[in-house]
């Protein structure tokens, strides 16, 4: 009886998932294996659309570059967002009065749309009237007043750092919850034995946070590989300047809607399928490795 009741309540969510997620996913996967003339589906193409991604321009240059940017975006996000987020969570864990307020303040930016965040920071970093360069110039740091989004060497870093600023609240909240689950008797016993705060954190607390770190890592990887809104707000569909902020999702958008090619549906579907395989494979591998480490800790 309980199972039937639970299934009854879960049915609306399952239907929405099937209609808006599962069906488009399966449809896009099937589209990748057919020839297309505009919106007219032709004969079965096998792996021809996938071969196009690796043998025909502009994919031979744009796809490796965009995929590299996704990887760099993930690495930068992991390095800054999660390291800073864990540090902030550890500091807030010791503050009982203002913890909730500060957690709320850190979490507020990711409640705003990434498109809005991107356009806002585009105005802030404008080399002509942006307050960031104006402030740097006023305090004597003219050499740092750069065209942040117009220079290929700095544009990708701007995307990474703005993303870190927006989403820093997510690891803060998750790590804060994980720190609350660490048994206090373990840390107290370590301090009684003469361990410093640094030793207690790295020898006891940090290993117990591996499940939370694994969750944040997998979710960050998925977010980084499918990132679209923030790069689009900064560099448009072409990943300006000079493709420095180009991502795989932007390449998919250009292929599907901007290329004007007669076989755009087949190529874009193949690209979407390839991106899904990368995300699924990477998330599955990371989850397997992290579960192995969890078993070693609990053994």
GROMACS .gro file of C-alpha atoms in nm:
model
  299
    1UNK     CA    1   0.000   0.000   0.000
    2UNK     CA    2   0.282   0.241   0.090
    3UNK     CA    3   0.463   0.163  -0.234
    4UNK     CA    4   0.152   0.237  -0.439
    5UNK     CA    5   0.098   0.563  -0.253
    6UNK     CA    6   0.460   0.665  -0.307
    7UNK     CA    7   0.439   0.579  -0.676
    8UNK     CA    8   0.119   0.781  -0.706
    9UNK     CA    9   0.289   1.092  -0.567
   10UNK     CA   10   0.598   1.037  -0.783
   11UNK     CA   11   0.400   0.989  -1.106
   12UNK     CA   12   0.361   1.362  -1.194
   13UNK     CA   13   0.735   1.420  -1.154
   14UNK     CA   14   0.815   1.109  -1.359
   15UNK     CA   15   0.580   1.223  -1.636
   16UNK     CA   16   0.737   1.568  -1.648
   17UNK     CA   17   1.084   1.412  -1.656
   18UNK     CA   18   0.984   1.176  -1.936
   19UNK     CA   19   0.823   1.448  -2.149
   20UNK     CA   20   1.073   1.732  -2.103
   21UNK     CA   21   1.401   1.545  -2.043
   22UNK     CA   22   1.395   1.180  -2.145
   23UNK     CA   23   1.201   1.217  -2.472
   24UNK     CA   24   1.413   1.509  -2.607
   25UNK     CA   25   1.727   1.320  -2.509
   26UNK     CA   26   1.629   1.003  -2.690
   27UNK     CA   27   1.504   1.204  -2.989
   28UNK     CA   28   1.831   1.397  -3.020
   29UNK     CA   29   2.023   1.071  -2.995
   30UNK     CA   30   1.820   0.919  -3.280
   31UNK     CA   31   1.856   1.231  -3.495
   32UNK     CA   32   2.235   1.193  -3.485
   33UNK     CA   33   2.217   0.874  -3.694
   34UNK     CA   34   2.026   1.011  -3.995
   35UNK     CA   35   2.099   1.239  -4.288
   36UNK     CA   36   1.902   1.565  -4.293
   37UNK     CA   37   1.795   1.813  -4.557
   38UNK     CA   38   1.677   2.106  -4.351
   39UNK     CA   39   1.403   1.963  -4.133
   40UNK     CA   40   1.344   1.661  -4.358
   41UNK     CA   41   1.495   1.339  -4.231
   42UNK     CA   42   1.672   1.129  -4.491
   43UNK     CA   43   1.815   0.780  -4.488
   44UNK     CA   44   2.009   0.616  -4.207
   45UNK     CA   45   2.358   0.768  -4.185
   46UNK     CA   46   2.527   0.544  -3.932
   47UNK     CA   47   2.820   0.729  -3.776
   48UNK     CA   48   2.858   0.979  -4.062
   49UNK     CA   49   2.746   1.275  -3.849
   50UNK     CA   50   2.998   1.185  -3.582
   51UNK     CA   51   3.273   1.153  -3.841
   52UNK     CA   52   3.185   1.505  -3.955
   53UNK     CA   53   3.273   1.639  -3.610
   54UNK     CA   54   3.630   1.511  -3.643
   55UNK     CA   55   3.698   1.549  -4.014
   56UNK     CA   56   3.521   1.860  -4.145
   57UNK     CA   57   3.574   2.230  -4.082
   58UNK     CA   58   3.492   2.419  -3.869
   59UNK     CA   59   3.458   2.132  -3.622
   60UNK     CA   60   3.822   2.023  -3.662
   61UNK     CA   61   3.936   2.353  -3.509
   62UNK     CA   62   3.637   2.470  -3.305
   63UNK     CA   63   3.558   2.144  -3.124
   64UNK     CA   64   3.905   2.082  -2.970
   65UNK     CA   65   3.932   2.448  -2.871
   66UNK     CA   66   3.585   2.456  -2.715
   67UNK     CA   67   3.642   2.127  -2.533
   68UNK     CA   68   3.972   2.258  -2.395
   69UNK     CA   69   3.794   2.567  -2.265
   70UNK     CA   70   3.536   2.347  -2.091
   71UNK     CA   71   3.815   2.149  -1.925
   72UNK     CA   72   3.997   2.467  -1.819
   73UNK     CA   73   3.669   2.607  -1.690
   74UNK     CA   74   3.617   2.295  -1.478
   75UNK     CA   75   3.975   2.299  -1.348
   76UNK     CA   76   3.959   2.669  -1.260
   77UNK     CA   77   3.621   2.632  -1.094
   78UNK     CA   78   3.740   2.337  -0.887
   79UNK     CA   79   4.059   2.518  -0.788
   80UNK     CA   80   3.902   2.847  -0.681
   81UNK     CA   81   3.534   2.788  -0.610
   82UNK     CA   82   3.562   2.470  -0.408
   83UNK     CA   83   3.885   2.557  -0.227
   84UNK     CA   84   3.755   2.899  -0.125
   85UNK     CA   85   3.411   2.752  -0.052
   86UNK     CA   86   3.556   2.490   0.182
   87UNK     CA   87   3.768   2.752   0.358
   88UNK     CA   88   3.469   2.981   0.407
   89UNK     CA   89   3.254   2.692   0.528
   90UNK     CA   90   3.520   2.594   0.782
   91UNK     CA   91   3.543   2.952   0.910
   92UNK     CA   92   3.165   2.988   0.930
   93UNK     CA   93   3.136   2.657   1.113
   94UNK     CA   94   3.310   2.816   1.410
   95UNK     CA   95   3.075   3.118   1.407
   96UNK     CA   96   2.741   3.032   1.563
   97UNK     CA   97   2.572   3.371   1.574
   98UNK     CA   98   2.628   3.506   1.222
   99UNK     CA   99   2.661   3.174   1.037
  100UNK     CA  100   2.312   3.168   0.886
  101UNK     CA  101   2.328   3.531   0.778
  102UNK     CA  102   2.666   3.491   0.609
  103UNK     CA  103   2.561   3.166   0.439
  104UNK     CA  104   2.256   3.345   0.301
  105UNK     CA  105   2.468   3.633   0.171
  106UNK     CA  106   2.711   3.397   0.001
  107UNK     CA  107   2.423   3.202  -0.156
  108UNK     CA  108   2.236   3.505  -0.293
  109UNK     CA  109   2.432   3.549  -0.622
  110UNK     CA  110   2.346   3.203  -0.754
  111UNK     CA  111   1.977   3.283  -0.719
  112UNK     CA  112   2.022   3.532  -1.005
  113UNK     CA  113   2.017   3.419  -1.368
  114UNK     CA  114   2.366   3.369  -1.518
  115UNK     CA  115   2.260   3.583  -1.816
  116UNK     CA  116   2.189   3.875  -1.583
  117UNK     CA  117   2.517   3.813  -1.398
  118UNK     CA  118   2.708   3.809  -1.727
  119UNK     CA  119   2.559   4.133  -1.856
  120UNK     CA  120   2.612   4.299  -1.517
  121UNK     CA  121   2.981   4.210  -1.508
  122UNK     CA  122   3.018   4.315  -1.873
  123UNK     CA  123   2.916   4.664  -1.765
  124UNK     CA  124   3.137   4.655  -1.456
  125UNK     CA  125   3.442   4.550  -1.659
  126UNK     CA  126   3.385   4.788  -1.949
  127UNK     CA  127   3.719   4.954  -2.043
  128UNK     CA  128   3.546   5.286  -2.118
  129UNK     CA  129   3.301   5.346  -1.833
  130UNK     CA  130   3.330   5.038  -1.610
  131UNK     CA  131   3.383   5.111  -1.238
  132UNK     CA  132   3.646   4.834  -1.203
  133UNK     CA  133   3.900   5.001  -1.433
  134UNK     CA  134   3.805   5.342  -1.299
  135UNK     CA  135   3.884   5.227  -0.946
  136UNK     CA  136   4.214   5.071  -1.052
  137UNK     CA  137   4.317   5.391  -1.228
  138UNK     CA  138   4.221   5.609  -0.932
  139UNK     CA  139   4.443   5.414  -0.692
  140UNK     CA  140   4.745   5.422  -0.923
  141UNK     CA  141   4.713   5.077  -1.083
  142UNK     CA  142   4.673   5.192  -1.443
  143UNK     CA  143   4.861   4.887  -1.570
  144UNK     CA  144   4.583   4.668  -1.430
  145UNK     CA  145   4.310   4.864  -1.607
  146UNK     CA  146   4.279   4.615  -1.892
  147UNK     CA  147   4.014   4.536  -2.155
  148UNK     CA  148   3.926   4.228  -1.956
  149UNK     CA  149   3.669   4.088  -2.199
  150UNK     CA  150   3.846   4.213  -2.512
  151UNK     CA  151   4.178   4.038  -2.452
  152UNK     CA  152   4.191   3.664  -2.539
  153UNK     CA  153   4.444   3.606  -2.259
  154UNK     CA  154   4.211   3.733  -1.985
  155UNK     CA  155   3.858   3.670  -2.117
  156UNK     CA  156   3.840   3.304  -2.014
  157UNK     CA  157   3.972   3.387  -1.667
  158UNK     CA  158   3.699   3.648  -1.632
  159UNK     CA  159   3.437   3.382  -1.710
  160UNK     CA  160   3.592   3.146  -1.454
  161UNK     CA  161   3.622   3.404  -1.176
  162UNK     CA  162   3.273   3.546  -1.228
  163UNK     CA  163   3.135   3.192  -1.220
  164UNK     CA  164   3.325   3.133  -0.896
  165UNK     CA  165   3.178   3.454  -0.752
  166UNK     CA  166   2.825   3.355  -0.849
  167UNK     CA  167   2.831   2.992  -0.736
  168UNK     CA  168   3.056   3.014  -0.429
  169UNK     CA  169   2.750   2.981  -0.207
  170UNK     CA  170   2.680   2.627  -0.328
  171UNK     CA  171   2.996   2.464  -0.184
  172UNK     CA  172   2.969   2.688   0.123
  173UNK     CA  173   2.625   2.547   0.202
  174UNK     CA  174   2.711   2.188   0.115
  175UNK     CA  175   3.042   2.183   0.301
  176UNK     CA  176   2.879   2.360   0.592
  177UNK     CA  177   2.621   2.083   0.619
  178UNK     CA  178   2.895   1.820   0.591
  179UNK     CA  179   3.102   1.987   0.865
  180UNK     CA  180   2.797   1.979   1.088
  181UNK     CA  181   2.794   1.599   1.051
  182UNK     CA  182   3.154   1.548   1.165
  183UNK     CA  183   3.146   1.395   1.518
  184UNK     CA  184   3.279   1.648   1.767
  185UNK     CA  185   3.424   1.375   1.987
  186UNK     CA  186   3.678   1.291   1.716
  187UNK     CA  187   3.812   1.645   1.692
  188UNK     CA  188   3.807   1.686   2.069
  189UNK     CA  189   4.002   1.361   2.113
  190UNK     CA  190   4.262   1.479   1.862
  191UNK     CA  191   4.307   1.807   2.046
  192UNK     CA  192   4.342   1.625   2.378
  193UNK     CA  193   4.621   1.422   2.216
  194UNK     CA  194   4.800   1.746   2.129
  195UNK     CA  195   4.700   1.788   1.763
  196UNK     CA  196   4.686   2.144   1.634
  197UNK     CA  197   4.383   2.287   1.455
  198UNK     CA  198   4.563   2.240   1.122
  199UNK     CA  199   4.646   1.876   1.196
  200UNK     CA  200   4.294   1.808   1.318
  201UNK     CA  201   4.145   1.951   1.002
  202UNK     CA  202   4.371   1.769   0.754
  203UNK     CA  203   4.394   1.438   0.941
  204UNK     CA  204   4.037   1.399   1.069
  205UNK     CA  205   3.791   1.652   0.929
  206UNK     CA  206   3.902   1.658   0.565
  207UNK     CA  207   3.894   1.277   0.513
  208UNK     CA  208   3.541   1.271   0.654
  209UNK     CA  209   3.440   1.536   0.400
  210UNK     CA  210   3.532   1.318   0.100
  211UNK     CA  211   3.166   1.225   0.026
  212UNK     CA  212   3.074   1.595   0.015
  213UNK     CA  213   3.384   1.677  -0.190
  214UNK     CA  214   3.288   1.401  -0.433
  215UNK     CA  215   2.937   1.536  -0.470
  216UNK     CA  216   3.063   1.889  -0.533
  217UNK     CA  217   3.323   1.759  -0.781
  218UNK     CA  218   3.071   1.565  -0.988
  219UNK     CA  219   2.816   1.847  -0.991
  220UNK     CA  220   3.087   2.101  -1.079
  221UNK     CA  221   3.204   1.881  -1.366
  222UNK     CA  222   2.851   1.852  -1.505
  223UNK     CA  223   2.796   2.227  -1.470
  224UNK     CA  224   3.130   2.311  -1.633
  225UNK     CA  225   3.082   2.081  -1.931
  226UNK     CA  226   2.732   2.208  -2.011
  227UNK     CA  227   2.797   2.577  -1.930
  228UNK     CA  228   2.618   2.806  -2.174
  229UNK     CA  229   2.447   3.111  -2.023
  230UNK     CA  230   2.748   3.282  -1.867
  231UNK     CA  231   2.986   3.235  -2.166
  232UNK     CA  232   2.707   3.346  -2.400
  233UNK     CA  233   2.648   3.662  -2.197
  234UNK     CA  234   3.018   3.751  -2.210
  235UNK     CA  235   3.120   3.649  -2.562
  236UNK     CA  236   2.805   3.579  -2.758
  237UNK     CA  237   2.748   3.265  -2.963
  238UNK     CA  238   3.094   3.291  -3.125
  239UNK     CA  239   3.285   3.298  -2.798
  240UNK     CA  240   3.448   3.637  -2.847
  241UNK     CA  241   3.714   3.761  -2.838
  242UNK     CA  242   3.866   3.540  -3.110
  243UNK     CA  243   3.701   3.229  -2.970
  244UNK     CA  244   3.868   3.270  -2.629
  245UNK     CA  245   3.539   3.203  -2.445
  246UNK     CA  246   3.407   2.939  -2.685
  247UNK     CA  247   3.247   2.637  -2.518
  248UNK     CA  248   3.101   2.315  -2.659
  249UNK     CA  249   2.749   2.436  -2.580
  250UNK     CA  250   2.812   2.751  -2.784
  251UNK     CA  251   2.944   2.541  -3.072
  252UNK     CA  252   2.625   2.335  -3.055
  253UNK     CA  253   2.417   2.654  -3.064
  254UNK     CA  254   2.605   2.785  -3.369
  255UNK     CA  255   2.576   2.453  -3.548
  256UNK     CA  256   2.205   2.417  -3.482
  257UNK     CA  257   2.082   2.774  -3.530
  258UNK     CA  258   2.349   2.994  -3.690
  259UNK     CA  259   2.531   2.778  -3.944
  260UNK     CA  260   2.252   2.760  -4.203
  261UNK     CA  261   2.379   2.419  -4.314
  262UNK     CA  262   2.126   2.176  -4.458
  263UNK     CA  263   2.255   1.898  -4.231
  264UNK     CA  264   2.256   2.115  -3.917
  265UNK     CA  265   2.016   1.888  -3.728
  266UNK     CA  266   2.232   1.581  -3.779
  267UNK     CA  267   2.560   1.754  -3.690
  268UNK     CA  268   2.420   1.935  -3.387
  269UNK     CA  269   2.251   1.618  -3.261
  270UNK     CA  270   2.578   1.430  -3.296
  271UNK     CA  271   2.754   1.707  -3.105
  272UNK     CA  272   2.490   1.697  -2.830
  273UNK     CA  273   2.526   1.319  -2.807
  274UNK     CA  274   2.905   1.347  -2.786
  275UNK     CA  275   2.873   1.603  -2.506
  276UNK     CA  276   2.630   1.375  -2.320
  277UNK     CA  277   2.874   1.083  -2.347
  278UNK     CA  278   3.158   1.298  -2.213
  279UNK     CA  279   2.951   1.424  -1.920
  280UNK     CA  280   2.804   1.084  -1.837
  281UNK     CA  281   3.139   0.905  -1.869
  282UNK     CA  282   3.327   1.164  -1.663
  283UNK     CA  283   3.063   1.175  -1.390
  284UNK     CA  284   3.044   0.794  -1.377
  285UNK     CA  285   3.423   0.756  -1.354
  286UNK     CA  286   3.453   1.024  -1.085
  287UNK     CA  287   3.171   0.868  -0.883
  288UNK     CA  288   3.335   0.524  -0.901
  289UNK     CA  289   3.670   0.660  -0.782
  290UNK     CA  290   3.515   0.858  -0.499
  291UNK     CA  291   3.308   0.563  -0.381
  292UNK     CA  292   3.626   0.357  -0.367
  293UNK     CA  293   3.784   0.618  -0.140
  294UNK     CA  294   3.472   0.626   0.075
  295UNK     CA  295   3.493   0.249   0.124
  296UNK     CA  296   3.856   0.281   0.236
  297UNK     CA  297   3.757   0.541   0.494
  298UNK     CA  298   3.462   0.345   0.632
  299UNK     CA  299   3.646   0.011   0.626
   0.00000   0.00000   0.00000
